[in-house]
Short mmCIF file of C-alpha atoms in Angstrom, two decimals:
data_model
loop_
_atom_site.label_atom_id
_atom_site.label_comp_id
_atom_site.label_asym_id
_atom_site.label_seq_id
_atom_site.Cartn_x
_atom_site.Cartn_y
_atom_site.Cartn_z
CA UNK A 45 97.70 120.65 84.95
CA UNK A 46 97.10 118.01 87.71
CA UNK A 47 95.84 114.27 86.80
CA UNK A 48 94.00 113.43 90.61
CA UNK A 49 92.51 110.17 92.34
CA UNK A 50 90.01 111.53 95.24
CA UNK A 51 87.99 108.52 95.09
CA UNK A 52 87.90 104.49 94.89
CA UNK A 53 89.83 102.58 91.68
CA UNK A 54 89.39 99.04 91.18
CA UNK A 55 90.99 97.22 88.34
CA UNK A 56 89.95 94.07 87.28
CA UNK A 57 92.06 90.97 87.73
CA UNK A 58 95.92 91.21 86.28
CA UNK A 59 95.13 94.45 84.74
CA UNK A 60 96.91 97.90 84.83
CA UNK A 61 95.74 101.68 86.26
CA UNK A 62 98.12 104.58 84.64
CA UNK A 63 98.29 107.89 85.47
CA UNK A 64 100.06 110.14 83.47
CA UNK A 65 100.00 114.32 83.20
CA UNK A 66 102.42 117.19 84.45
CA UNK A 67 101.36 116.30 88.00
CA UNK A 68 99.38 113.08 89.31
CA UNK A 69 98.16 113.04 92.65
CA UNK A 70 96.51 110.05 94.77
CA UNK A 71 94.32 111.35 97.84
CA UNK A 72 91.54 108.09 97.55
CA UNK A 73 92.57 103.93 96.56
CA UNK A 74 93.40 102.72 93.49
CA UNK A 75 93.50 98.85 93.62
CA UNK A 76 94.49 96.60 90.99
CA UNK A 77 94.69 92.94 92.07
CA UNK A 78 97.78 91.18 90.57
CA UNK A 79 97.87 94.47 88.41
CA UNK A 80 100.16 97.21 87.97
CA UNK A 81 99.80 100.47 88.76
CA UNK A 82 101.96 103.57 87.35
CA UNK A 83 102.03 107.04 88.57
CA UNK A 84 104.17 109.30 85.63
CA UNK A 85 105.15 112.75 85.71
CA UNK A 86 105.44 114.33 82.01
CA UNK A 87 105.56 118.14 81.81
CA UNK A 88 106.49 121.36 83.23
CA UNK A 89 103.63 121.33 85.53
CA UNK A 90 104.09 125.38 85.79
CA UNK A 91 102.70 126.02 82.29
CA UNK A 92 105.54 126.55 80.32
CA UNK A 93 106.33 124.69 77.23
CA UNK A 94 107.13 121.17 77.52
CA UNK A 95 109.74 120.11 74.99
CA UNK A 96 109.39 117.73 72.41
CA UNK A 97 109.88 113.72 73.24
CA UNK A 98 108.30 110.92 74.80
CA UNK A 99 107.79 108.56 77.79
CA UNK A 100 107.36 104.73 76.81
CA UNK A 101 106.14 102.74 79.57
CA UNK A 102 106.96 98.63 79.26
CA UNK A 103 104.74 95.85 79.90
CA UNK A 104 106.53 94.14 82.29
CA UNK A 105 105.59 90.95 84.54
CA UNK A 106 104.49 92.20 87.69
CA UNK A 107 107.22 90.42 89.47
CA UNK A 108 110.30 92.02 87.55
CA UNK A 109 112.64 94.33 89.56
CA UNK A 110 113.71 96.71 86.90
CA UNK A 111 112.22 100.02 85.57
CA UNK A 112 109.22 100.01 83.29
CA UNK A 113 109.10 103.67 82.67
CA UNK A 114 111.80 105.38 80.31
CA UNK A 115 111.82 109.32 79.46
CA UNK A 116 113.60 110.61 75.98
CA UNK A 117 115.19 113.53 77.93
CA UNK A 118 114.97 114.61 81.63
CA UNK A 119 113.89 117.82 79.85
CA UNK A 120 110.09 116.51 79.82
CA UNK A 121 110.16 116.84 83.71
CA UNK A 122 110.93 120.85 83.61
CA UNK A 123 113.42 122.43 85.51
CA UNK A 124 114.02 121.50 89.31
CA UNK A 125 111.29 123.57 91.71
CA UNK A 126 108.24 123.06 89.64
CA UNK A 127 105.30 121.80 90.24
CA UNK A 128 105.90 118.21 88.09
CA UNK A 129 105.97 114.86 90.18
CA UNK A 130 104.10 112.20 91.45
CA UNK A 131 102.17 112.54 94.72
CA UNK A 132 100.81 109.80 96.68
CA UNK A 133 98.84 112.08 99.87
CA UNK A 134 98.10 111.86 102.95
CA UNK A 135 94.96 109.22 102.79
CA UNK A 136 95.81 107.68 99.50
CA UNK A 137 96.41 104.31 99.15
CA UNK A 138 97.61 102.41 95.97
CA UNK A 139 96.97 98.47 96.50
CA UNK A 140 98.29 95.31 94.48
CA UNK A 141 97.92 91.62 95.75
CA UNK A 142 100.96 90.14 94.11
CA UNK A 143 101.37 93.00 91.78
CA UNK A 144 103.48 96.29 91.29
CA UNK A 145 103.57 99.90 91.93
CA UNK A 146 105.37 102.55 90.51
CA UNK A 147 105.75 106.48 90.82
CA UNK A 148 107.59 108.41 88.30
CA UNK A 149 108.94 112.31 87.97
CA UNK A 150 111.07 114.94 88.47
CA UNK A 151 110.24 114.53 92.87
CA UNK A 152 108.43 111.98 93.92
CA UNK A 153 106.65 112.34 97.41
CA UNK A 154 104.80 109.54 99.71
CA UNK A 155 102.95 110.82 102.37
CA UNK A 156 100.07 107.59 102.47
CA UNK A 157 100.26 103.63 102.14
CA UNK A 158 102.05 101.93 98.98
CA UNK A 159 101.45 97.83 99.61
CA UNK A 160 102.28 95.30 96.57
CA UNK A 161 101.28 91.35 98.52
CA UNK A 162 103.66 88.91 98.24
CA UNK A 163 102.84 85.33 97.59
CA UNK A 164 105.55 82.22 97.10
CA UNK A 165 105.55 82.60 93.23
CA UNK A 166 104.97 86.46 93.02
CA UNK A 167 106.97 89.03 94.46
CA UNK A 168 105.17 92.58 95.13
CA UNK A 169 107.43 95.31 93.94
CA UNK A 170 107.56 98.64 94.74
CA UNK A 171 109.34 101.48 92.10
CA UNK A 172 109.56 104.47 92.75
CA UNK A 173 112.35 106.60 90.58
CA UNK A 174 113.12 110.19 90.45
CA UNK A 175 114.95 112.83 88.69
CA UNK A 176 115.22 115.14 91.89
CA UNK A 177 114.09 114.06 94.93
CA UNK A 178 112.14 111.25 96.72
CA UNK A 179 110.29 111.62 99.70
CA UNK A 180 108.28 109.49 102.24
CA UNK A 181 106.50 111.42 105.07
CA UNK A 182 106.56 110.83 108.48
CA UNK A 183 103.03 108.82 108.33
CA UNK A 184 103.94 106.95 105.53
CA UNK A 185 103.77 103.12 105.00
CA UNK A 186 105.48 100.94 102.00
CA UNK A 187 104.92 97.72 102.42
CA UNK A 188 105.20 93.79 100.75
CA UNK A 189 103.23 92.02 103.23
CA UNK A 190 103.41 87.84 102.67
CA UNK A 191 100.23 86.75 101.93
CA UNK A 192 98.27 84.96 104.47
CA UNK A 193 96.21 82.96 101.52
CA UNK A 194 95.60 79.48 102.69
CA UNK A 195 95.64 78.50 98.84
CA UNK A 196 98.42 75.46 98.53
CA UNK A 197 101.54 75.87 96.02
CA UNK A 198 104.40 73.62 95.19
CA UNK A 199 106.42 73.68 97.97
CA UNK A 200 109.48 73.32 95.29
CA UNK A 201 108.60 76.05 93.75
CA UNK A 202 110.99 79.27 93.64
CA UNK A 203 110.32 82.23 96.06
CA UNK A 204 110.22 85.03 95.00
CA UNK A 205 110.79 88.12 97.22
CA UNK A 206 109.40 91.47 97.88
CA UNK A 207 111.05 94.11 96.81
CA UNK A 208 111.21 97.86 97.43
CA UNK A 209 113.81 100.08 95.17
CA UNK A 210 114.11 104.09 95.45
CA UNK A 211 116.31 105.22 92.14
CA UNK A 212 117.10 107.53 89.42
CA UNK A 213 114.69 107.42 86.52
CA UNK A 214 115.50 106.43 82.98
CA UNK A 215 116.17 109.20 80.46
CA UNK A 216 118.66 109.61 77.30
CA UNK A 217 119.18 105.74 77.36
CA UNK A 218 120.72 105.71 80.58
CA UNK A 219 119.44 105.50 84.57
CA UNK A 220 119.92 109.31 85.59
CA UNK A 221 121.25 109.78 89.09
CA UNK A 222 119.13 110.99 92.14
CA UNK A 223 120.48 113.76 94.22
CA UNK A 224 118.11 113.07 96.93
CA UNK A 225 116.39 110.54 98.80
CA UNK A 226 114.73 111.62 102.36
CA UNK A 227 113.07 109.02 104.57
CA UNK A 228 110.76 109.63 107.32
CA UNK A 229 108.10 107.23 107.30
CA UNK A 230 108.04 103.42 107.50
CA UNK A 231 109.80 100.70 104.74
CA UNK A 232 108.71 96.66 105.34
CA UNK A 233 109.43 94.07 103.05
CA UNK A 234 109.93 90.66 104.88
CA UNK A 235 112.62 88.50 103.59
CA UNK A 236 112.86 90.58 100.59
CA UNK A 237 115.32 93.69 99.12
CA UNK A 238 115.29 97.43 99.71
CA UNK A 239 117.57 99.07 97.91
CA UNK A 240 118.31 103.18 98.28
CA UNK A 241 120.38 104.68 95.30
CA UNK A 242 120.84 108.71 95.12
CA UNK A 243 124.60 110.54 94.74
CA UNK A 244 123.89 113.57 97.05
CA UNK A 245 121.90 112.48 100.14
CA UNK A 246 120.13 109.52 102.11
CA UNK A 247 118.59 111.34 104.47
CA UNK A 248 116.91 108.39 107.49
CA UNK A 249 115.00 110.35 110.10
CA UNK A 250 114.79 109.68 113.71
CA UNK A 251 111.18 107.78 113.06
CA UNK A 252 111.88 106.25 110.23
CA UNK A 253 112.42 102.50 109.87
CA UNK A 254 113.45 100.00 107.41
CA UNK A 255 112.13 96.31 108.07
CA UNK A 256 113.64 93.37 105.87
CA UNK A 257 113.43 90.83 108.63
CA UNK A 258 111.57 87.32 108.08
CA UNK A 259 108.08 86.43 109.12
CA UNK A 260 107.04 83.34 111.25
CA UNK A 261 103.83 81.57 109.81
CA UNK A 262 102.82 79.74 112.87
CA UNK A 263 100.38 77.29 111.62
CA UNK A 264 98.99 73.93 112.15
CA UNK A 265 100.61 70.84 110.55
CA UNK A 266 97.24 70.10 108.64
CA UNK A 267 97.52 73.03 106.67
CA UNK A 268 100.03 71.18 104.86
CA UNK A 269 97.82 67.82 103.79
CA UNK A 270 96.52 67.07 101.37
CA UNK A 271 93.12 64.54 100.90
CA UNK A 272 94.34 61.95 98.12
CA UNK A 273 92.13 58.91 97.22
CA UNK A 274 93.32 55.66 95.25
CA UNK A 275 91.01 52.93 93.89
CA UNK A 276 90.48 50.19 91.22
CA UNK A 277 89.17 53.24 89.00
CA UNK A 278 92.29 55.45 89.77
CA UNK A 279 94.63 52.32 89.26
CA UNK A 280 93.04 50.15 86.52
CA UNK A 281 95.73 52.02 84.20
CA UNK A 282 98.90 51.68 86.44
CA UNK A 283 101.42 49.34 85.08
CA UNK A 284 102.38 48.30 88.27
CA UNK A 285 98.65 46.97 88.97
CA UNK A 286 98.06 45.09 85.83
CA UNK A 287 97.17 41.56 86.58
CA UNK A 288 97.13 42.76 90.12
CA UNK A 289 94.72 42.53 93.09
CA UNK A 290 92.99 45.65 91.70
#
């Protein structure tokens, strides 16, 4: 059985899109502004009995790093060479503006665009986690642009990276390794973390490219000020004022 996205998926604000079956495929865009979206394998996918367990999947902060998807026993994903996994195609693209994305299963393939924003205070993340294999094609694109809002934070305030990680998935209360990881397509995540983890292979082809260098915002010094006004209204209840000019 396949679970497929041909078309157009918008979420509302901060809310989540999961896709769970044997197989999930994305051909179309699935969208889910400072959301999460989830991808999970679960099943055989070549119609043979799927044995008994579970897959819990956590409610996590869109900005946290770790795994949000655990299996009860690699067994759910079938054996190697099936059909199982998560599939985002040629075409497909799965969106979050400060948010996070995740693919999940026994190989898990991207051949289109995966792009979680980054802003100051939110890191986009990027999960994907494997029992097998994971792939990117030659085309692809995974991506945690900066934001280029012109909306004002506290410049104090902690940054908080991109982040792109390629693992094992989580099964029998542990993080199960990954034989494989092949790279062909394109990895960018200014000032932020990409991390590769597999035992067997890292595979980098001769196009592919891995881009964790910073970004230059060239902008004007009045993008930084700020319009402030102070009066007798504003100050009638300043200490400093009382019995004052104002």
């Amino acid at each position: 059985a396949t679970i497929a996205n041909y078309g157009t998926i918008t979420n509302d604000y901060g809310g989540s899109v999961f896709f769970v079956g044997p197989r999930v495929e994305n051909a179309g865009t699935i969208s889910s502004p400072a959301g999460k979206i989830n991808l999970v394998a679960i099943g055989t996918g070549d119609g043979t009995p799927t044995p008994d367990g579970t897959v819990e999947i956590t409610e996590l902060t869109a900005n946290d790093y770790v795994n949000d998807v655990a299996y009860s026993d690699k067994q759910l994903l079938g054996v190697a060479g099936t059909k199982a996994g998560a599939y985002n195609l040629a075409g497909g693209q799965l969106i979050v503006d400060t948010g996070r994305i995740g693919m999940y299963g026994s190989t898990v393939q991207n051949y289109g665009l995966i792009r979680a924003i980054t802003a100051r205070s939110r890191g986009g993340v990027v999960y994907l986690a494997a029992r097998d294999k994971i792939g990117t094609g030659v085309q692809s694109v995974i991506e945690t642009p900066i934001s280029d809002s012109t909306t004002k934070e506290d410049p104090l305030s902690v940054y908080l990276q991109g982040n792109v990680t390629l693992t094992g998935i989580s099964a029998n209360n542990t993080t199960e390794p990954l034989g494989q990881i092949e790279h062909l397509g394109a990895i960018t995540s200014h000032s932020g973390t990409v991390t590769f983890n597999a035992t067997d292979t890292v595979t980098l082809g001769s196009s592919s490219s891995i881009n964790v260098t910073g970004l230059w915002l060239d902008r004007p010094a009045s993008a930084n000020l700020m319009d402030a006004q102070l009066n007798a209204v504003y100050l009638r209840d300043e200490y400093a004022q009382k019995g004052g000019v104002l």
